[in-house]
Amino acid sequence: MSNIRKLAANVMHTKIIWPITALAAILLFNLFFVPGFFNVEIKDGHLFGSLIDILNRAAPIMVIAIGMTLVIAKEGIDISVGSVLAIAGAVAISLIGVVPLWIAIGAALLAGVLCGLWNGVLIAYLGIQPMVGTLILMTVGRGIAQLITEGKVLTTDSQAYGFIGKGFFLGLPFSIFIAAFVFLLVLYLKKRTALGLFLEATGTNKVSSEYAGVEPRKIYLFVYIVCGLCAAIAGLLVSSNISSADANNAGLWIELDAILAVVIGGTSMRGGRFFLAGTVIGALFIQSLTTTIYSMGVPPERIMVVKAIVVIIVSLMQSDRFRQMFQQKNKKAVIG
């Protein structure tokens, strides 16, 4: 019995268990209260259904959240990712038809890299606080996207570009494969290269890592560039999915979903160790929650409130201190 308790205690302290539990709970809720939620149909060799839809719509959040994980692991934050997403989409759509498609896509990715470079220089080399530094681009970025689109909603009928966001490969949405590729690439860098060690070392103790020969500024600059690139990839996914670039609404508030996915996934806002798998599960939870709320017919004006309440509950369940308070109350009740 004691071994079972030890095993249960160890499982309770793993970071991955709580996002998995939250995701399982939301799926279980849908099993009982949303008819047909788990139905998957095959049409023209493609899979369709709520589960496939969640994976497809979660892809941009996953990609951004992976970049955000690296930034948060350095005690930083990037609230400009929504604006960078809008810029990348605007750049790509505005260039399609003018230049070859691969150049349009490359230009959008380059725009993301430059935005990340801007944030990285402000924060790593000029010492501006991450929230303030990225707030600048968050505000200005929407304006830049509007300048590129000239205040209009640009559209495209390019089927090749549309394939990125709404095409299918092996029966599944192509966006899922892009998100999986980004995840596996960053996971490889973390597990198989010295870069992963440097990332965690500078996030855990910046001064000690500096004495050990690591240059924290370069690491900080690198993670913000990666975050900008991830936001640009998400911009391609979003704009190609709707075949248009909307500078005002594309990626609006997606930074909040990305930050929530990272925190729910078990990565601390205080930096240090980070959990990419937890972030992916956190992103799936956020999208599952959003889809569930829409499926239940919750009025739009109450969606954010419902979402906030559920996220608060999950965050409290992750807190060791909160669980200890709850366990102590149960013990007192049993003794009494």
Coordinates of C-alpha atoms in Angstrom, one line a residue:
M1 CA 0.0 0.0 0.0
S2 CA 2.9 2.3 0.9
N3 CA 4.4 1.7 -2.5
I4 CA 1.2 2.6 -4.2
R5 CA 1.0 5.8 -2.2
K6 CA 4.6 6.7 -3.1
L7 CA 3.9 6.0 -6.7
A8 CA 0.7 8.2 -6.5
A9 CA 2.7 11.0 -4.8
N10 CA 5.4 10.9 -7.4
V11 CA 2.8 11.0 -10.2
M12 CA 1.0 13.9 -8.5
H13 CA 4.3 15.9 -8.5
T14 CA 5.1 15.3 -12.2
K15 CA 4.4 18.5 -14.3
I16 CA 2.7 16.6 -17.1
I17 CA 0.0 15.0 -15.1
W18 CA -2.1 18.1 -14.6
P19 CA -2.4 19.2 -18.2
I20 CA -3.2 15.6 -19.1
T21 CA -5.9 15.4 -16.4
A22 CA -7.4 18.7 -17.5
L23 CA -7.5 17.6 -21.1
A24 CA -9.0 14.2 -20.1
A25 CA -11.6 16.0 -18.0
I26 CA -12.7 18.3 -20.9
L27 CA -12.9 15.3 -23.3
L28 CA -14.9 13.3 -20.7
F29 CA -17.3 16.3 -20.4
N30 CA -17.8 16.3 -24.1
L31 CA -18.4 12.5 -24.2
F32 CA -21.4 12.9 -21.9
F33 CA -22.8 16.4 -22.8
V34 CA -21.9 17.0 -26.5
P35 CA -23.5 14.5 -28.8
G36 CA -21.3 13.3 -31.7
F37 CA -18.2 15.0 -30.3
F38 CA -16.0 11.9 -30.9
N39 CA -17.5 11.1 -34.3
V40 CA -14.9 11.1 -37.1
E41 CA -16.0 10.9 -40.7
I42 CA -14.0 10.1 -43.9
K43 CA -14.9 12.2 -46.9
D44 CA -12.8 12.0 -50.1
G45 CA -10.0 10.3 -48.1
H46 CA -9.9 13.2 -45.5
L47 CA -10.8 12.9 -41.8
F48 CA -13.4 15.3 -40.4
G49 CA -14.9 15.7 -36.9
S50 CA -14.6 17.8 -33.8
L51 CA -11.4 16.1 -32.7
I52 CA -9.7 16.7 -36.1
D53 CA -11.0 20.3 -36.0
I54 CA -9.4 20.8 -32.5
L55 CA -6.1 19.5 -33.8
N56 CA -6.3 21.8 -36.8
R57 CA -7.3 24.9 -35.0
A58 CA -4.8 24.3 -32.1
A59 CA -1.9 24.2 -34.6
P60 CA -1.2 28.0 -34.6
I61 CA -1.5 28.1 -30.8
M62 CA 0.9 25.2 -30.4
V63 CA 3.5 26.7 -32.7
I64 CA 3.4 30.1 -30.9
A65 CA 3.3 28.4 -27.5
I66 CA 6.4 26.4 -28.3
G67 CA 8.3 29.7 -29.0
M68 CA 6.7 31.3 -25.9
T69 CA 7.9 28.4 -23.8
L70 CA 11.6 29.2 -24.6
V71 CA 11.0 32.8 -23.7
I72 CA 9.2 32.1 -20.5
A73 CA 11.9 29.7 -19.5
K74 CA 14.2 32.7 -19.5
E75 CA 11.9 34.6 -17.1
G76 CA 10.7 36.6 -20.1
I77 CA 7.5 37.0 -22.0
D78 CA 6.5 38.1 -25.5
I79 CA 3.1 39.7 -25.8
S80 CA 3.7 40.9 -29.4
V81 CA 3.2 37.4 -31.0
G82 CA -0.3 38.3 -32.1
S83 CA 0.9 41.4 -33.9
V84 CA 3.9 39.5 -35.5
L85 CA 1.4 36.9 -36.7
A86 CA -0.6 39.7 -38.4
I87 CA 2.5 41.2 -40.0
A88 CA 3.6 37.8 -41.4
G89 CA 0.2 37.1 -42.8
A90 CA 0.0 40.5 -44.4
V91 CA 3.5 40.2 -45.9
A92 CA 2.8 36.8 -47.4
I93 CA -0.7 37.7 -48.9
S94 CA 0.5 41.1 -50.2
L95 CA 3.4 39.4 -52.1
I96 CA 1.5 36.5 -53.6
G97 CA 1.1 37.1 -57.3
V98 CA 3.9 39.7 -57.3
V99 CA 6.8 37.3 -56.6
P100 CA 7.1 33.5 -56.6
L101 CA 5.3 31.8 -53.7
W102 CA 8.4 30.6 -52.0
I103 CA 9.8 34.2 -51.8
A104 CA 6.5 35.4 -50.3
I105 CA 6.6 32.7 -47.6
G106 CA 10.3 33.4 -47.0
A107 CA 9.6 37.1 -46.7
A108 CA 6.9 36.4 -44.1
L109 CA 9.3 34.2 -42.1
L110 CA 12.0 36.8 -42.4
A111 CA 9.6 39.4 -41.0
G112 CA 9.0 37.2 -38.0
V113 CA 12.8 36.8 -37.4
L114 CA 13.3 40.6 -37.6
C115 CA 10.5 41.2 -35.2
G116 CA 12.0 38.6 -32.8
L117 CA 15.4 40.3 -33.3
W118 CA 14.0 43.7 -32.4
N119 CA 12.5 42.3 -29.2
G120 CA 15.7 40.4 -28.3
V121 CA 17.9 43.5 -28.8
L122 CA 15.6 45.6 -26.6
I123 CA 15.5 43.1 -23.8
A124 CA 18.9 41.3 -23.9
Y125 CA 21.1 44.3 -24.9
L126 CA 19.3 47.4 -23.8
G127 CA 17.9 46.0 -20.6
I128 CA 14.2 46.9 -21.2
Q129 CA 11.8 44.7 -19.2
P130 CA 10.3 42.0 -21.4
M131 CA 6.7 43.1 -20.8
V132 CA 7.5 46.7 -21.8
G133 CA 9.8 45.7 -24.7
T134 CA 7.3 43.4 -26.4
L135 CA 4.4 45.8 -25.6
I136 CA 6.1 48.3 -28.1
L137 CA 5.9 45.8 -31.0
M138 CA 2.5 44.6 -29.8
T139 CA 1.2 48.1 -30.4
V140 CA 3.2 49.2 -33.4
G141 CA 2.9 45.8 -35.0
R142 CA -0.8 46.1 -35.8
G143 CA 0.0 49.5 -37.4
I144 CA 2.7 48.0 -39.5
A145 CA 0.3 45.2 -40.6
Q146 CA -2.3 47.8 -41.5
L147 CA 0.3 49.8 -43.5
I148 CA 1.2 46.7 -45.5
T149 CA -2.4 45.9 -46.2
E150 CA -3.3 49.6 -46.7
G151 CA -6.1 49.2 -44.1
K152 CA -7.9 46.5 -46.2
V153 CA -8.5 42.8 -45.8
L154 CA -6.3 41.3 -48.5
T155 CA -7.4 38.1 -50.1
T156 CA -5.7 35.5 -52.3
D157 CA -7.0 32.6 -54.5
S158 CA -3.6 30.8 -54.5
Q159 CA -4.4 27.1 -54.0
A160 CA -0.8 26.3 -53.2
Y161 CA -0.7 28.9 -50.4
G162 CA -4.1 27.7 -49.1
F163 CA -2.8 24.2 -48.8
I164 CA -0.6 25.3 -45.9
G165 CA -3.6 26.1 -43.7
K166 CA -6.4 24.0 -45.1
G167 CA -4.8 21.3 -47.1
F168 CA -4.7 17.6 -46.2
F169 CA -1.8 15.1 -46.1
L170 CA -2.3 11.4 -45.3
G171 CA -5.9 12.2 -44.5
L172 CA -5.1 14.8 -41.8
P173 CA -4.9 18.6 -42.0
F174 CA -1.4 19.7 -43.2
S175 CA -1.2 22.3 -40.4
I176 CA -0.9 19.4 -37.9
F177 CA 2.3 18.2 -39.6
I178 CA 3.8 21.7 -39.5
A179 CA 3.1 22.0 -35.7
A180 CA 4.5 18.5 -35.2
F181 CA 7.7 19.4 -37.1
V182 CA 8.2 22.6 -35.1
F183 CA 7.7 20.6 -31.9
L184 CA 10.1 17.8 -32.8
L185 CA 12.8 20.3 -34.0
V186 CA 12.7 22.3 -30.8
L187 CA 12.6 19.1 -28.8
Y188 CA 15.7 17.8 -30.6
L189 CA 17.5 21.0 -29.9
K190 CA 16.6 20.7 -26.2
K191 CA 17.5 17.0 -25.8
R192 CA 20.3 16.4 -28.2
T193 CA 22.3 19.6 -28.3
A194 CA 24.2 21.8 -25.8
L195 CA 21.7 24.5 -26.6
G196 CA 19.1 22.8 -24.5
L197 CA 21.4 22.8 -21.5
F198 CA 22.3 26.5 -22.0
L199 CA 18.6 27.4 -22.3
E200 CA 17.8 25.8 -18.9
A201 CA 21.0 27.0 -17.3
T202 CA 20.5 30.7 -18.1
G203 CA 16.8 30.5 -17.0
T204 CA 17.6 28.9 -13.7
N205 CA 20.5 31.1 -12.7
K206 CA 21.7 33.8 -15.1
V207 CA 24.8 34.8 -13.0
S208 CA 26.1 31.3 -12.4
S209 CA 25.7 30.4 -16.1
E210 CA 27.6 33.5 -17.0
Y211 CA 30.5 32.4 -14.7
A212 CA 30.3 29.0 -16.4
G213 CA 31.1 30.6 -19.7
V214 CA 27.6 30.9 -21.2
E215 CA 26.6 34.2 -22.7
P216 CA 23.1 34.8 -21.5
R217 CA 22.5 37.8 -23.8
K218 CA 23.0 35.7 -26.9
I219 CA 20.7 33.0 -25.5
Y220 CA 18.0 35.6 -24.7
L221 CA 18.4 37.1 -28.2
F222 CA 18.1 33.6 -29.7
V223 CA 14.9 32.7 -27.9
Y224 CA 13.1 35.9 -28.9
I225 CA 14.1 35.3 -32.5
V226 CA 12.8 31.8 -32.3
C227 CA 9.6 33.1 -30.8
G228 CA 9.2 35.7 -33.6
L229 CA 9.8 32.9 -36.2
C230 CA 7.2 30.7 -34.6
A231 CA 4.7 33.6 -34.6
A232 CA 5.4 34.1 -38.3
I233 CA 4.8 30.4 -39.0
A234 CA 1.5 30.7 -37.2
G235 CA 0.7 33.7 -39.3
L236 CA 1.1 31.6 -42.4
L237 CA -1.2 29.0 -41.0
V238 CA -3.9 31.4 -40.1
S239 CA -3.8 33.6 -43.2
S240 CA -3.6 30.5 -45.6
N241 CA -6.5 28.9 -43.7
I242 CA -8.8 31.8 -44.5
S243 CA -7.0 32.9 -47.7
S244 CA -6.8 36.5 -46.4
A245 CA -4.9 38.9 -44.2
D246 CA -6.9 40.9 -41.7
A247 CA -4.5 43.2 -39.9
N248 CA -7.0 44.1 -37.2
N249 CA -8.3 40.7 -36.2
A250 CA -5.7 38.1 -37.2
G251 CA -4.1 36.6 -34.0
L252 CA -6.0 38.9 -31.7
W253 CA -5.5 37.8 -28.1
I254 CA -3.6 34.7 -29.2
E255 CA -0.7 35.7 -27.0
L256 CA -3.0 35.1 -24.0
D257 CA -3.8 31.6 -25.2
A258 CA -0.2 30.8 -25.8
I259 CA 0.9 32.0 -22.4
L260 CA -1.9 30.0 -20.7
A261 CA -0.8 26.9 -22.7
V262 CA 2.7 27.3 -21.4
V263 CA 1.7 27.8 -17.8
I264 CA -0.9 25.0 -17.8
G265 CA 1.8 22.8 -19.4
G266 CA 3.9 23.2 -16.3
T267 CA 6.6 25.7 -17.2
S268 CA 7.2 28.2 -14.5
M269 CA 6.9 32.0 -15.2
R270 CA 10.1 32.2 -13.0
G271 CA 12.2 30.5 -15.6
G272 CA 14.3 27.4 -15.5
R273 CA 13.2 24.0 -16.7
F274 CA 10.6 24.0 -19.4
F275 CA 8.2 21.3 -20.7
L276 CA 7.5 21.3 -24.4
A277 CA 5.2 18.3 -24.3
G278 CA 3.2 20.0 -21.5
T279 CA 2.9 23.1 -23.6
V280 CA 1.5 21.1 -26.5
I281 CA -1.1 19.4 -24.2
G282 CA -1.8 22.9 -22.7
A283 CA -2.5 24.2 -26.2
L284 CA -4.8 21.3 -27.0
F285 CA -6.6 21.9 -23.7
I286 CA -7.2 25.6 -24.5
Q287 CA -8.5 24.8 -28.0
S288 CA -10.7 21.9 -26.6
L289 CA -12.1 24.2 -24.0
T290 CA -12.9 26.9 -26.7
T291 CA -14.6 24.3 -29.0
T292 CA -16.6 22.9 -26.1
I293 CA -17.8 26.4 -25.1
Y294 CA -19.0 27.0 -28.6
S295 CA -20.6 23.6 -28.8
M296 CA -22.5 24.3 -25.6
G297 CA -24.0 27.4 -27.1
V298 CA -22.5 29.8 -24.5
P299 CA -23.3 33.4 -25.5
P300 CA -20.2 35.1 -26.9
E301 CA -20.1 37.8 -24.2
R302 CA -19.7 35.0 -21.5
I303 CA -17.0 32.9 -23.3
M304 CA -14.0 34.7 -21.8
V305 CA -15.5 34.5 -18.3
V306 CA -16.2 30.7 -18.6
K307 CA -12.7 30.2 -20.1
A308 CA -11.1 32.2 -17.2
I309 CA -12.9 30.2 -14.5
V310 CA -11.8 26.9 -16.0
V311 CA -8.2 28.1 -16.4
I312 CA -8.2 29.3 -12.7
I313 CA -9.4 25.9 -11.5
V314 CA -6.7 24.1 -13.5
S315 CA -4.0 26.5 -12.3
L316 CA -5.1 26.0 -8.7
M317 CA -5.0 22.2 -9.1
Q318 CA -1.4 22.6 -10.3
S319 CA -0.4 24.5 -7.2
D320 CA 1.3 22.3 -4.5
R321 CA 0.4 24.8 -1.8
F322 CA -3.3 24.7 -2.8
R323 CA -3.4 20.9 -2.8
Q324 CA -1.7 20.8 0.6
M325 CA -4.3 23.2 2.0
F326 CA -7.0 20.9 0.6
Q327 CA -5.4 17.8 2.0
Q328 CA -5.0 19.3 5.4
K329 CA -8.7 20.2 5.6
N330 CA -9.6 16.7 4.7
K331 CA -7.4 15.3 7.4
K332 CA -8.9 17.6 10.0
A333 CA -12.4 16.6 8.8
V334 CA -11.5 12.8 9.2
I335 CA -9.9 13.4 12.7
G336 CA -12.9 15.5 13.8

